[in-house]
PDB file of N, CA and C in Angstrom:
ATOM      1  N   MET I 280     -26.881 -15.991   0.665  1.00 76.00           N
ATOM      2  CA  MET I 280     -25.947 -15.557   0.183  1.00 76.00           C
ATOM      3  C   MET I 280     -25.965 -15.748  -1.283  1.00 76.00           C
ATOM      4  N   ASP I 281     -25.701 -14.745  -2.108  1.00 89.00           N
ATOM      5  CA  ASP I 281     -25.926 -14.753  -3.572  1.00 89.00           C
ATOM      6  C   ASP I 281     -24.243 -15.035  -3.688  1.00 89.00           C
ATOM      7  N   GLU I 282     -23.941 -15.426  -5.220  1.00 93.00           N
ATOM      8  CA  GLU I 282     -22.579 -15.681  -5.669  1.00 93.00           C
ATOM      9  C   GLU I 282     -21.867 -14.714  -5.348  1.00 93.00           C
ATOM     10  N   ARG I 283     -22.159 -13.423  -5.530  1.00 89.00           N
ATOM     11  CA  ARG I 283     -21.241 -12.367  -5.109  1.00 89.00           C
ATOM     12  C   ARG I 283     -21.068 -11.752  -3.997  1.00 89.00           C
ATOM     13  N   GLU I 284     -21.732 -12.324  -3.002  1.00 91.00           N
ATOM     14  CA  GLU I 284     -21.610 -12.016  -1.828  1.00 91.00           C
ATOM     15  C   GLU I 284     -20.572 -13.323  -1.261  1.00 91.00           C
ATOM     16  N   ILE I 285     -20.766 -14.536  -2.117  1.00 91.00           N
ATOM     17  CA  ILE I 285     -20.009 -15.624  -1.486  1.00 91.00           C
ATOM     18  C   ILE I 285     -18.190 -15.532  -1.959  1.00 91.00           C
ATOM     19  N   ALA I 286     -18.303 -14.802  -3.640  1.00 90.00           N
ATOM     20  CA  ALA I 286     -17.248 -14.585  -3.841  1.00 90.00           C
ATOM     21  C   ALA I 286     -16.186 -13.456  -2.946  1.00 90.00           C
ATOM     22  N   LYS I 287     -17.108 -12.452  -2.594  1.00 86.00           N
ATOM     23  CA  LYS I 287     -16.580 -11.216  -1.706  1.00 86.00           C
ATOM     24  C   LYS I 287     -16.082 -11.992  -0.492  1.00 86.00           C
ATOM     25  N   GLN I 288     -16.671 -12.581  -0.073  1.00 90.00           N
ATOM     26  CA  GLN I 288     -16.588 -13.529   1.290  1.00 90.00           C
ATOM     27  C   GLN I 288     -15.150 -14.227   1.137  1.00 90.00           C
ATOM     28  N   TYR I 289     -14.865 -15.084   0.283  1.00 91.00           N
ATOM     29  CA  TYR I 289     -13.636 -15.938  -0.143  1.00 91.00           C
ATOM     30  C   TYR I 289     -12.784 -15.047  -0.063  1.00 91.00           C
ATOM     31  N   LEU I 290     -12.610 -13.738  -0.867  1.00 85.00           N
ATOM     32  CA  LEU I 290     -11.506 -13.034  -1.058  1.00 85.00           C
ATOM     33  C   LEU I 290     -10.951 -12.755   0.393  1.00 85.00           C
ATOM     34  N   LEU I 291     -11.904 -11.783   1.066  1.00 84.00           N
ATOM     35  CA  LEU I 291     -11.904 -11.752   2.543  1.00 84.00           C
ATOM     36  C   LEU I 291     -11.220 -12.525   3.439  1.00 84.00           C
ATOM     37  N   ASP I 292     -11.814 -13.789   3.344  1.00 87.00           N
ATOM     38  CA  ASP I 292     -11.290 -15.051   4.144  1.00 87.00           C
ATOM     39  C   ASP I 292      -9.780 -15.205   4.120  1.00 87.00           C
ATOM     40  N   HIS I 293      -9.594 -15.366   2.905  1.00 83.00           N
ATOM     41  CA  HIS I 293      -8.293 -15.766   2.147  1.00 83.00           C
ATOM     42  C   HIS I 293      -7.174 -14.616   1.857  1.00 83.00           C
ATOM     43  N   LYS I 294      -7.668 -13.188   2.330  1.00 77.00           N
ATOM     44  CA  LYS I 294      -6.879 -12.210   1.965  1.00 77.00           C
ATOM     45  C   LYS I 294      -6.009 -11.685   0.787  1.00 77.00           C
ATOM     46  N   ILE I 295      -7.129 -12.457  -0.153  1.00 81.00           N
ATOM     47  CA  ILE I 295      -6.634 -12.060  -1.394  1.00 81.00           C
ATOM     48  C   ILE I 295      -6.348 -10.786  -1.964  1.00 81.00           C
ATOM     49  N   ASN I 296      -7.185  -9.874  -1.991  1.00 76.00           N
ATOM     50  CA  ASN I 296      -6.702  -8.240  -2.280  1.00 76.00           C
ATOM     51  C   ASN I 296      -5.514  -7.886  -1.651  1.00 76.00           C
ATOM     52  N   LYS I 297      -5.565  -8.044  -0.484  1.00 74.00           N
ATOM     53  CA  LYS I 297      -4.647  -7.596   0.364  1.00 74.00           C
ATOM     54  C   LYS I 297      -3.068  -8.130  -0.185  1.00 74.00           C
ATOM     55  N   LEU I 298      -3.120  -9.630  -0.539  1.00 79.00           N
ATOM     56  CA  LEU I 298      -2.138 -10.240  -1.026  1.00 79.00           C
ATOM     57  C   LEU I 298      -1.299  -9.471  -2.199  1.00 79.00           C
ATOM     58  N   PHE I 299      -2.428  -9.347  -3.033  1.00 81.00           N
ATOM     59  CA  PHE I 299      -1.974  -8.742  -4.527  1.00 81.00           C
ATOM     60  C   PHE I 299      -1.728  -7.573  -4.686  1.00 81.00           C
ATOM     61  N   LYS I 300      -2.030  -6.614  -3.855  1.00 76.00           N
ATOM     62  CA  LYS I 300      -1.811  -5.193  -3.271  1.00 76.00           C
ATOM     63  C   LYS I 300      -0.725  -4.932  -3.228  1.00 76.00           C
ATOM     64  N   ARG I 301      -0.060  -5.884  -2.081  1.00 76.00           N
ATOM     65  CA  ARG I 301       1.214  -6.010  -1.731  1.00 76.00           C
ATOM     66  C   ARG I 301       2.073  -6.469  -2.612  1.00 76.00           C
ATOM     67  N   ILE I 302       1.958  -7.398  -3.238  1.00 82.00           N
ATOM     68  CA  ILE I 302       2.677  -7.911  -4.869  1.00 82.00           C
ATOM     69  C   ILE I 302       2.920  -6.560  -5.882  1.00 82.00           C
ATOM     70  N   MET I 303       1.708  -5.925  -5.782  1.00 80.00           N
ATOM     71  CA  MET I 303       1.811  -5.069  -7.045  1.00 80.00           C
ATOM     72  C   MET I 303       2.634  -3.984  -6.421  1.00 80.00           C
ATOM     73  N   VAL I 304       2.822  -3.687  -5.161  1.00 76.00           N
ATOM     74  CA  VAL I 304       3.275  -2.350  -4.884  1.00 76.00           C
ATOM     75  C   VAL I 304       4.859  -2.811  -4.775  1.00 76.00           C
ATOM     76  N   LEU I 305       5.080  -4.325  -4.499  1.00 77.00           N
ATOM     77  CA  LEU I 305       6.516  -4.374  -4.511  1.00 77.00           C
ATOM     78  C   LEU I 305       6.945  -4.530  -6.005  1.00 77.00           C
ATOM     79  N   LEU I 306       6.450  -4.949  -6.945  1.00 82.00           N
ATOM     80  CA  LEU I 306       6.754  -5.018  -8.230  1.00 82.00           C
ATOM     81  C   LEU I 306       6.935  -3.457  -8.425  1.00 82.00           C
ATOM     82  N   LEU I 307       6.115  -2.537  -8.300  1.00 75.00           N
ATOM     83  CA  LEU I 307       6.672  -1.072  -8.637  1.00 75.00           C
ATOM     84  C   LEU I 307       7.772  -0.584  -7.758  1.00 75.00           C
ATOM     85  N   LEU I 308       8.075  -1.022  -6.580  1.00 74.00           N
ATOM     86  CA  LEU I 308       9.144  -0.748  -5.678  1.00 74.00           C
ATOM     87  C   LEU I 308      10.513  -1.254  -6.219  1.00 74.00           C
ATOM     88  N   HIS I 309      10.491  -2.482  -6.598  1.00 79.00           N
ATOM     89  CA  HIS I 309      11.457  -3.267  -7.113  1.00 79.00           C
ATOM     90  C   HIS I 309      11.795  -3.415  -8.602  1.00 79.00           C
ATOM     91  N   LYS I 310      10.721  -3.358  -9.419  1.00 84.00           N
ATOM     92  CA  LYS I 310      10.779  -3.276 -10.840  1.00 84.00           C
ATOM     93  C   LYS I 310      11.713  -4.084 -11.417  1.00 84.00           C
ATOM     94  N   PRO I 311      11.443  -5.410 -11.023  1.00 92.00           N
ATOM     95  CA  PRO I 311      12.244  -6.686 -11.658  1.00 92.00           C
ATOM     96  C   PRO I 311      12.246  -6.715 -13.108  1.00 92.00           C
ATOM     97  N   GLY I 312      13.307  -7.351 -13.601  1.00 96.00           N
ATOM     98  CA  GLY I 312      13.308  -7.645 -14.831  1.00 96.00           C
ATOM     99  C   GLY I 312      12.658  -8.776 -15.090  1.00 96.00           C
ATOM    100  N   ASN I 313      12.501  -9.665 -14.254  1.00 97.00           N
ATOM    101  CA  ASN I 313      11.475 -11.145 -14.675  1.00 97.00           C
ATOM    102  C   ASN I 313      10.399 -10.867 -13.777  1.00 97.00           C
ATOM    103  N   VAL I 314       9.388 -10.485 -14.079  1.00 95.00           N
ATOM    104  CA  VAL I 314       8.192 -10.212 -13.284  1.00 95.00           C
ATOM    105  C   VAL I 314       7.596 -11.542 -13.054  1.00 95.00           C
ATOM    106  N   LYS I 315       7.412 -12.443 -13.987  1.00 95.00           N
ATOM    107  CA  LYS I 315       6.668 -13.677 -13.287  1.00 95.00           C
ATOM    108  C   LYS I 315       7.501 -14.349 -12.024  1.00 95.00           C
ATOM    109  N   ARG I 316       8.811 -14.637 -12.089  1.00 95.00           N
ATOM    110  CA  ARG I 316       9.650 -15.039 -11.509  1.00 95.00           C
ATOM    111  C   ARG I 316       9.620 -14.253 -10.146  1.00 95.00           C
ATOM    112  N   PHE I 317       9.524 -12.993  -9.994  1.00 92.00           N
ATOM    113  CA  PHE I 317       9.502 -12.007  -8.898  1.00 92.00           C
ATOM    114  C   PHE I 317       8.503 -12.755  -8.181  1.00 92.00           C
ATOM    115  N   ILE I 318       7.050 -12.618  -9.066  1.00 91.00           N
ATOM    116  CA  ILE I 318       5.676 -12.862  -8.411  1.00 91.00           C
ATOM    117  C   ILE I 318       5.714 -14.272  -7.489  1.00 91.00           C
ATOM    118  N   VAL I 319       6.380 -15.223  -8.380  1.00 92.00           N
ATOM    119  CA  VAL I 319       6.516 -16.501  -8.142  1.00 92.00           C
ATOM    120  C   VAL I 319       7.326 -16.808  -6.635  1.00 92.00           C
ATOM    121  N   ASP I 320       8.279 -15.981  -6.521  1.00 89.00           N
ATOM    122  CA  ASP I 320       9.079 -15.789  -5.295  1.00 89.00           C
ATOM    123  C   ASP I 320       8.117 -15.052  -4.027  1.00 89.00           C
ATOM    124  N   GLN I 321       7.581 -14.142  -4.372  1.00 84.00           N
ATOM    125  CA  GLN I 321       6.806 -13.512  -3.503  1.00 84.00           C
ATOM    126  C   GLN I 321       5.998 -14.385  -3.082  1.00 84.00           C
ATOM    127  N   LEU I 322       5.281 -15.262  -3.853  1.00 85.00           N
ATOM    128  CA  LEU I 322       4.100 -16.222  -3.481  1.00 85.00           C
ATOM    129  C   LEU I 322       4.849 -16.906  -2.577  1.00 85.00           C
ATOM    130  N   ARG I 323       6.066 -17.718  -2.926  1.00 84.00           N
ATOM    131  CA  ARG I 323       6.646 -18.867  -2.130  1.00 84.00           C
ATOM    132  C   ARG I 323       7.016 -18.338  -0.560  1.00 84.00           C
ATOM    133  N   ASP I 324       7.081 -17.233  -0.803  1.00 76.00           N
ATOM    134  CA  ASP I 324       7.610 -16.107   0.316  1.00 76.00           C
ATOM    135  C   ASP I 324       6.517 -15.608   1.225  1.00 76.00           C
ATOM    136  N   GLU I 325       5.158 -16.127   1.190  1.00 68.00           N
ATOM    137  CA  GLU I 325       4.062 -15.347   1.527  1.00 68.00           C
ATOM    138  C   GLU I 325       4.160 -15.064   2.663  1.00 68.00           C
ATOM    139  N   LYS I 326       4.725 -15.771   3.726  1.00 67.00           N
ATOM    140  CA  LYS I 326       4.537 -15.330   5.111  1.00 67.00           C
ATOM    141  C   LYS I 326       5.331 -14.546   5.724  1.00 67.00           C
ATOM    142  N   ASN I 327       6.570 -13.862   4.606  1.00 57.00           N
ATOM    143  CA  ASN I 327       6.837 -12.633   5.102  1.00 57.00           C
ATOM    144  C   ASN I 327       6.196 -11.370   4.572  1.00 57.00           C
ATOM    145  N   LEU I 328       5.586 -12.039   3.419  1.00 57.00           N
ATOM    146  CA  LEU I 328       4.437 -10.847   2.952  1.00 57.00           C
ATOM    147  C   LEU I 328       3.719 -10.454   3.959  1.00 57.00           C
ATOM    148  N   GLU I 329       3.033 -10.877   4.849  1.00 60.00           N
ATOM    149  CA  GLU I 329       2.359 -10.809   6.069  1.00 60.00           C
ATOM    150  C   GLU I 329       2.614  -9.848   6.922  1.00 60.00           C
ATOM    151  N   SER I 330       4.086 -10.631   7.442  1.00 61.00           N
ATOM    152  CA  SER I 330       4.666  -9.898   8.639  1.00 61.00           C
ATOM    153  C   SER I 330       5.609  -8.616   8.257  1.00 61.00           C
ATOM    154  N   LYS I 331       6.042  -8.415   6.852  1.00 65.00           N
ATOM    155  CA  LYS I 331       7.104  -7.713   6.988  1.00 65.00           C
ATOM    156  C   LYS I 331       6.315  -6.190   6.275  1.00 65.00           C
ATOM    157  N   PRO I 332       6.747  -5.103   6.763  1.00 69.00           N
ATOM    158  CA  PRO I 332       6.067  -3.783   5.899  1.00 69.00           C
ATOM    159  C   PRO I 332       6.903  -3.549   4.865  1.00 69.00           C
ATOM    160  N   LEU I 333       5.954  -2.815   3.767  1.00 69.00           N
ATOM    161  CA  LEU I 333       6.353  -2.818   2.801  1.00 69.00           C
ATOM    162  C   LEU I 333       7.236  -1.855   2.323  1.00 69.00           C
ATOM    163  N   LEU I 334       6.943  -0.759   3.415  1.00 75.00           N
ATOM    164  CA  LEU I 334       8.017   0.252   3.363  1.00 75.00           C
ATOM    165  C   LEU I 334       8.632   0.533   4.980  1.00 75.00           C
ATOM    166  N   SER I 335       9.737   0.599   4.925  1.00 76.00           N
ATOM    167  CA  SER I 335      10.596   0.790   5.959  1.00 76.00           C
ATOM    168  C   SER I 335      10.237   2.308   6.612  1.00 76.00           C
ATOM    169  N   ASN I 336      10.395   2.673   7.812  1.00 84.00           N
ATOM    170  CA  ASN I 336      10.159   3.960   8.514  1.00 84.00           C
ATOM    171  C   ASN I 336      10.798   4.945   7.983  1.00 84.00           C
ATOM    172  N   ASP I 337      12.269   4.618   7.395  1.00 83.00           N
ATOM    173  CA  ASP I 337      12.686   5.617   6.689  1.00 83.00           C
ATOM    174  C   ASP I 337      12.221   6.101   5.382  1.00 83.00           C
ATOM    175  N   GLU I 338      12.035   4.973   4.790  1.00 79.00           N
ATOM    176  CA  GLU I 338      11.305   5.304   3.332  1.00 79.00           C
ATOM    177  C   GLU I 338      10.163   5.756   3.279  1.00 79.00           C
ATOM    178  N   MET I 339       9.267   5.626   4.350  1.00 84.00           N
ATOM    179  CA  MET I 339       7.980   6.628   4.564  1.00 84.00           C
ATOM    180  C   MET I 339       8.354   8.049   4.811  1.00 84.00           C
ATOM    181  N   GLU I 340       9.424   8.281   6.003  1.00 87.00           N
ATOM    182  CA  GLU I 340       9.679   9.462   6.034  1.00 87.00           C
ATOM    183  C   GLU I 340      10.611  10.225   4.672  1.00 87.00           C
ATOM    184  N   THR I 341      11.023   9.595   4.261  1.00 85.00           N
ATOM    185  CA  THR I 341      11.454  10.024   2.619  1.00 85.00           C
ATOM    186  C   THR I 341      10.428  10.650   1.951  1.00 85.00           C
ATOM    187  N   MET I 342       9.419   9.764   1.723  1.00 83.00           N
ATOM    188  CA  MET I 342       8.074   9.846   0.830  1.00 83.00           C
ATOM    189  C   MET I 342       7.596  11.205   1.438  1.00 83.00           C
ATOM    190  N   PHE I 343       7.347  11.247   2.552  1.00 88.00           N
ATOM    191  CA  PHE I 343       6.701  12.246   3.279  1.00 88.00           C
ATOM    192  C   PHE I 343       7.428  13.523   2.980  1.00 88.00           C
ATOM    193  N   LYS I 344       8.620  13.699   3.053  1.00 87.00           N
ATOM    194  CA  LYS I 344       9.481  14.701   2.707  1.00 87.00           C
ATOM    195  C   LYS I 344       9.271  15.210   1.537  1.00 87.00           C
ATOM    196  N   MET I 345       9.195  14.177   0.726  1.00 85.00           N
ATOM    197  CA  MET I 345       8.983  14.342  -1.081  1.00 85.00           C
ATOM    198  C   MET I 345       7.365  15.026  -1.436  1.00 85.00           C
ATOM    199  N   LEU I 346       6.462  14.704  -0.489  1.00 86.00           N
ATOM    200  CA  LEU I 346       5.159  14.858  -0.826  1.00 86.00           C
ATOM    201  C   LEU I 346       5.143  16.440  -0.052  1.00 86.00           C
ATOM    202  N   GLU I 347       5.783  16.853   1.016  1.00 87.00           N
ATOM    203  CA  GLU I 347       5.679  17.911   1.768  1.00 87.00           C
ATOM    204  C   GLU I 347       5.641  19.225   1.308  1.00 87.00           C
ATOM    205  N   ASN I 348       4.475  19.857   1.163  1.00 77.00           N
ATOM    206  CA  ASN I 348       4.655  21.183   0.624  1.00 77.00           C
ATOM    207  C   ASN I 348       5.120  22.221   1.487  1.00 77.00           C
ATOM    208  N   PRO I 349       6.263  23.085   1.063  1.00 78.00           N
ATOM    209  CA  PRO I 349       6.846  23.710   1.426  1.00 78.00           C
ATOM    210  C   PRO I 349       6.030  25.008   2.422  1.00 78.00           C
ATOM    211  N   ALA I 350       5.083  25.262   1.904  1.00 76.00           N
ATOM    212  CA  ALA I 350       4.160  26.515   2.360  1.00 76.00           C
ATOM    213  C   ALA I 350       3.758  25.923   3.470  1.00 76.00           C
ATOM    214  N   GLU I 351       3.293  24.616   3.723  1.00 75.00           N
ATOM    215  CA  GLU I 351       2.836  23.825   4.568  1.00 75.00           C
ATOM    216  C   GLU I 351       3.595  22.939   5.534  1.00 75.00           C
ATOM    217  N   ASN I 352       4.614  23.418   6.005  1.00 82.00           N
ATOM    218  CA  ASN I 352       5.913  22.940   6.689  1.00 82.00           C
ATOM    219  C   ASN I 352       5.251  22.079   7.604  1.00 82.00           C
ATOM    220  N   GLY I 353       5.790  20.514   7.264  1.00 89.00           N
ATOM    221  CA  GLY I 353       5.120  19.619   8.556  1.00 89.00           C
ATOM    222  C   GLY I 353       3.943  19.080   7.978  1.00 89.00           C
ATOM    223  N   PHE I 354       3.195  19.345   6.835  1.00 92.00           N
ATOM    224  CA  PHE I 354       2.138  18.515   6.716  1.00 92.00           C
ATOM    225  C   PHE I 354       2.029  18.370   4.914  1.00 92.00           C
ATOM    226  N   ILE I 355       1.303  17.160   4.845  1.00 92.00           N
ATOM    227  CA  ILE I 355       0.980  16.824   3.383  1.00 92.00           C
ATOM    228  C   ILE I 355      -0.620  16.509   3.176  1.00 92.00           C
ATOM    229  N   THR I 356      -1.048  17.127   1.998  1.00 89.00           N
ATOM    230  CA  THR I 356      -2.527  16.825   1.897  1.00 89.00           C
ATOM    231  C   THR I 356      -3.076  15.573   1.540  1.00 89.00           C
ATOM    232  N   GLY I 357      -4.271  15.180   1.819  1.00 88.00           N
ATOM    233  CA  GLY I 357      -4.553  13.884   1.352  1.00 88.00           C
ATOM    234  C   GLY I 357      -4.889  13.623  -0.318  1.00 88.00           C
ATOM    235  N   LYS I 358      -4.563  14.873  -1.175  1.00 89.00           N
ATOM    236  CA  LYS I 358      -4.511  15.093  -2.498  1.00 89.00           C
ATOM    237  C   LYS I 358      -3.285  14.294  -2.848  1.00 89.00           C
ATOM    238  N   ALA I 359      -1.874  14.912  -2.004  1.00 88.00           N
ATOM    239  CA  ALA I 359      -0.767  14.442  -2.171  1.00 88.00           C
ATOM    240  C   ALA I 359      -0.297  13.085  -2.175  1.00 88.00           C
ATOM    241  N   LEU I 360      -1.340  12.451  -0.796  1.00 88.00           N
ATOM    242  CA  LEU I 360      -1.262  11.030  -0.610  1.00 88.00           C
ATOM    243  C   LEU I 360      -1.732  10.161  -1.616  1.00 88.00           C
ATOM    244  N   ASN I 361      -2.957  10.790  -2.114  1.00 87.00           N
ATOM    245  CA  ASN I 361      -3.565  10.079  -3.061  1.00 87.00           C
ATOM    246  C   ASN I 361      -3.080   9.797  -4.170  1.00 87.00           C
ATOM    247  N   ASP I 362      -2.460  10.786  -4.861  1.00 87.00           N
ATOM    248  CA  ASP I 362      -1.664  10.855  -6.127  1.00 87.00           C
ATOM    249  C   ASP I 362      -0.445   9.839  -5.888  1.00 87.00           C
ATOM    250  N   SER I 363       0.196  10.163  -4.909  1.00 83.00           N
ATOM    251  CA  SER I 363       1.409   8.873  -4.818  1.00 83.00           C
ATOM    252  C   SER I 363       1.286   7.821  -4.699  1.00 83.00           C
ATOM    253  N   LEU I 364      -0.406   7.268  -4.232  1.00 83.00           N
ATOM    254  CA  LEU I 364      -0.663   5.946  -4.097  1.00 83.00           C
ATOM    255  C   LEU I 364      -1.049   5.509  -5.439  1.00 83.00           C
ATOM    256  N   ILE I 365      -1.809   6.597  -6.399  1.00 82.00           N
ATOM    257  CA  ILE I 365      -2.116   6.185  -7.961  1.00 82.00           C
ATOM    258  C   ILE I 365      -0.966   5.589  -8.472  1.00 82.00           C
ATOM    259  N   ALA I 366       0.140   6.700  -8.260  1.00 78.00           N
ATOM    260  CA  ALA I 366       1.752   6.391  -8.709  1.00 78.00           C
ATOM    261  C   ALA I 366       2.156   4.772  -8.774  1.00 78.00           C
ATOM    262  N   MET I 367       1.688   4.221  -7.450  1.00 74.00           N
ATOM    263  CA  MET I 367       1.868   2.600  -7.090  1.00 74.00           C
ATOM    264  C   MET I 367       1.106   2.235  -7.178  1.00 74.00           C
ATOM    265  N   GLY I 368       0.084   2.392  -7.921  1.00 72.00           N
ATOM    266  CA  GLY I 368      -0.935   1.311  -9.017  1.00 72.00           C
ATOM    267  C   GLY I 368      -2.222   1.047  -7.524  1.00 72.00           C
ATOM    268  N   ILE I 369      -2.151   2.090  -6.632  1.00 78.00           N
ATOM    269  CA  ILE I 369      -3.314   1.868  -5.707  1.00 78.00           C
ATOM    270  C   ILE I 369      -4.033   3.171  -5.612  1.00 78.00           C
ATOM    271  N   ILE I 370      -5.488   2.647  -5.729  1.00 76.00           N
ATOM    272  CA  ILE I 370      -6.723   3.668  -5.805  1.00 76.00           C
ATOM    273  C   ILE I 370      -7.261   3.784  -4.579  1.00 76.00           C
ATOM    274  N   GLN I 371      -6.938   4.936  -3.681  1.00 79.00           N
ATOM    275  CA  GLN I 371      -7.640   5.283  -2.578  1.00 79.00           C
ATOM    276  C   GLN I 371      -8.300   6.155  -2.270  1.00 79.00           C
ATOM    277  N   ASN I 372      -9.428   6.370  -1.911  1.00 79.00           N
ATOM    278  CA  ASN I 372     -10.299   8.025  -1.778  1.00 79.00           C
ATOM    279  C   ASN I 372      -9.815   8.559  -0.629  1.00 79.00           C
ATOM    280  N   LEU I 373      -9.091   9.144  -0.336  1.00 83.00           N
ATOM    281  CA  LEU I 373      -8.787   9.914   1.042  1.00 83.00           C
ATOM    282  C   LEU I 373      -9.362  11.204   0.694  1.00 83.00           C
ATOM    283  N   ASN I 374      -9.617  11.945   1.817  1.00 85.00           N
ATOM    284  CA  ASN I 374     -10.145  13.242   1.504  1.00 85.00           C
ATOM    285  C   ASN I 374      -9.229  14.010   1.387  1.00 85.00           C
ATOM    286  N   THR I 375      -9.338  14.837  -0.038  1.00 84.00           N
ATOM    287  CA  THR I 375      -8.127  15.562  -0.510  1.00 84.00           C
ATOM    288  C   THR I 375      -7.874  16.785   0.182  1.00 84.00           C
ATOM    289  N   GLU I 376      -8.660  17.450   0.910  1.00 86.00           N
ATOM    290  CA  GLU I 376      -8.436  18.395   1.721  1.00 86.00           C
ATOM    291  C   GLU I 376      -7.926  18.028   3.216  1.00 86.00           C
ATOM    292  N   GLN I 377      -7.648  16.909   3.783  1.00 90.00           N
ATOM    293  CA  GLN I 377      -7.128  16.349   5.149  1.00 90.00           C
ATOM    294  C   GLN I 377      -5.758  16.736   5.081  1.00 90.00           C
ATOM    295  N   LYS I 378      -5.262  17.688   6.037  1.00 92.00           N
ATOM    296  CA  LYS I 378      -3.761  17.601   6.128  1.00 92.00           C
ATOM    297  C   LYS I 378      -3.126  16.467   7.143  1.00 92.00           C
ATOM    298  N   TYR I 379      -1.931  15.888   6.665  1.00 93.00           N
ATOM    299  CA  TYR I 379      -1.503  14.700   7.749  1.00 93.00           C
ATOM    300  C   TYR I 379      -0.198  15.247   8.278  1.00 93.00           C
ATOM    301  N   ASN I 380       0.147  15.083   9.526  1.00 93.00           N
ATOM    302  CA  ASN I 380       1.484  15.428   9.588  1.00 93.00           C
ATOM    303  C   ASN I 380       2.170  14.146   9.827  1.00 93.00           C
ATOM    304  N   LEU I 381       3.740  13.468  10.010  1.00 94.00           N
ATOM    305  CA  LEU I 381       4.507  12.642   9.673  1.00 94.00           C
ATOM    306  C   LEU I 381       3.549  11.394  10.373  1.00 94.00           C
ATOM    307  N   GLN I 382       3.374  11.594  11.352  1.00 95.00           N
ATOM    308  CA  GLN I 382       2.872  10.511  12.255  1.00 95.00           C
ATOM    309  C   GLN I 382       1.271   9.776  11.823  1.00 95.00           C
ATOM    310  N   GLN I 383       0.577  10.765  11.226  1.00 94.00           N
ATOM    311  CA  GLN I 383      -0.433  10.579  10.794  1.00 94.00           C
ATOM    312  C   GLN I 383      -0.225   9.700   9.113  1.00 94.00           C
ATOM    313  N   PHE I 384       0.800  10.525   8.650  1.00 92.00           N
ATOM    314  CA  PHE I 384       1.103   9.796   7.254  1.00 92.00           C
ATOM    315  C   PHE I 384       1.427   8.545   7.323  1.00 92.00           C
ATOM    316  N   LYS I 385       2.418   7.938   8.429  1.00 91.00           N
ATOM    317  CA  LYS I 385       2.839   6.925   8.420  1.00 91.00           C
ATOM    318  C   LYS I 385       1.585   5.915   8.859  1.00 91.00           C
ATOM    319  N   CYS I 386       0.934   6.099   9.716  1.00 91.00           N
ATOM    320  CA  CYS I 386      -0.303   5.462  10.026  1.00 91.00           C
ATOM    321  C   CYS I 386      -1.273   5.093   8.946  1.00 91.00           C
ATOM    322  N   ALA I 387      -1.573   6.112   8.237  1.00 89.00           N
ATOM    323  CA  ALA I 387      -2.379   6.116   6.995  1.00 89.00           C
ATOM    324  C   ALA I 387      -1.657   5.070   5.929  1.00 89.00           C
ATOM    325  N   LEU I 388      -0.610   5.276   5.912  1.00 86.00           N
ATOM    326  CA  LEU I 388       0.031   4.818   4.728  1.00 86.00           C
ATOM    327  C   LEU I 388       0.306   3.050   5.308  1.00 86.00           C
ATOM    328  N   ASN I 389       0.363   2.764   6.499  1.00 84.00           N
ATOM    329  CA  ASN I 389       0.929   1.458   7.039  1.00 84.00           C
ATOM    330  C   ASN I 389      -0.994   0.750   6.791  1.00 84.00           C
ATOM    331  N   ASN I 390      -1.935   1.404   7.001  1.00 84.00           N
ATOM    332  CA  ASN I 390      -3.337   0.964   7.294  1.00 84.00           C
ATOM    333  C   ASN I 390      -3.556   0.675   5.717  1.00 84.00           C
ATOM    334  N   ILE I 391      -3.015   1.724   4.595  1.00 81.00           N
ATOM    335  CA  ILE I 391      -3.334   1.227   3.378  1.00 81.00           C
ATOM    336  C   ILE I 391      -2.731   0.187   2.475  1.00 81.00           C
ATOM    337  N   LEU I 392      -1.309  -0.107   3.090  1.00 76.00           N
ATOM    338  CA  LEU I 392      -0.424  -0.818   2.486  1.00 76.00           C
ATOM    339  C   LEU I 392      -0.453  -2.306   3.165  1.00 76.00           C
ATOM    340  N   ASN I 393      -0.783  -2.447   4.396  1.00 69.00           N
ATOM    341  CA  ASN I 393      -0.725  -3.423   5.282  1.00 69.00           C
ATOM    342  C   ASN I 393      -2.093  -3.977   5.231  1.00 69.00           C
TER     343      ASN I 393
END
């Protein structure tokens, strides 16, 4: 195994990418005045970061309604989901033409954020 593979495996084994993705989303959701203190508090409470969903069911439903295209009642596109994730600082390459109903949206969002 080369050094890059070892580093990549280390990050996967310790869930580092997931941890920092969650902290970044929490920063954008809460916008704390003291960013460093907030990060330290989140790291201290790391066990809750793993078990607690970032967005509640109500928050996901609100987000879906905000993204929903009136012409496509009950659906959003992958492009709308990608754009909203980019606004949260998360780069995800979902199929821009795919359509998501509310349940599919929640499932996709949970997979991306958790």
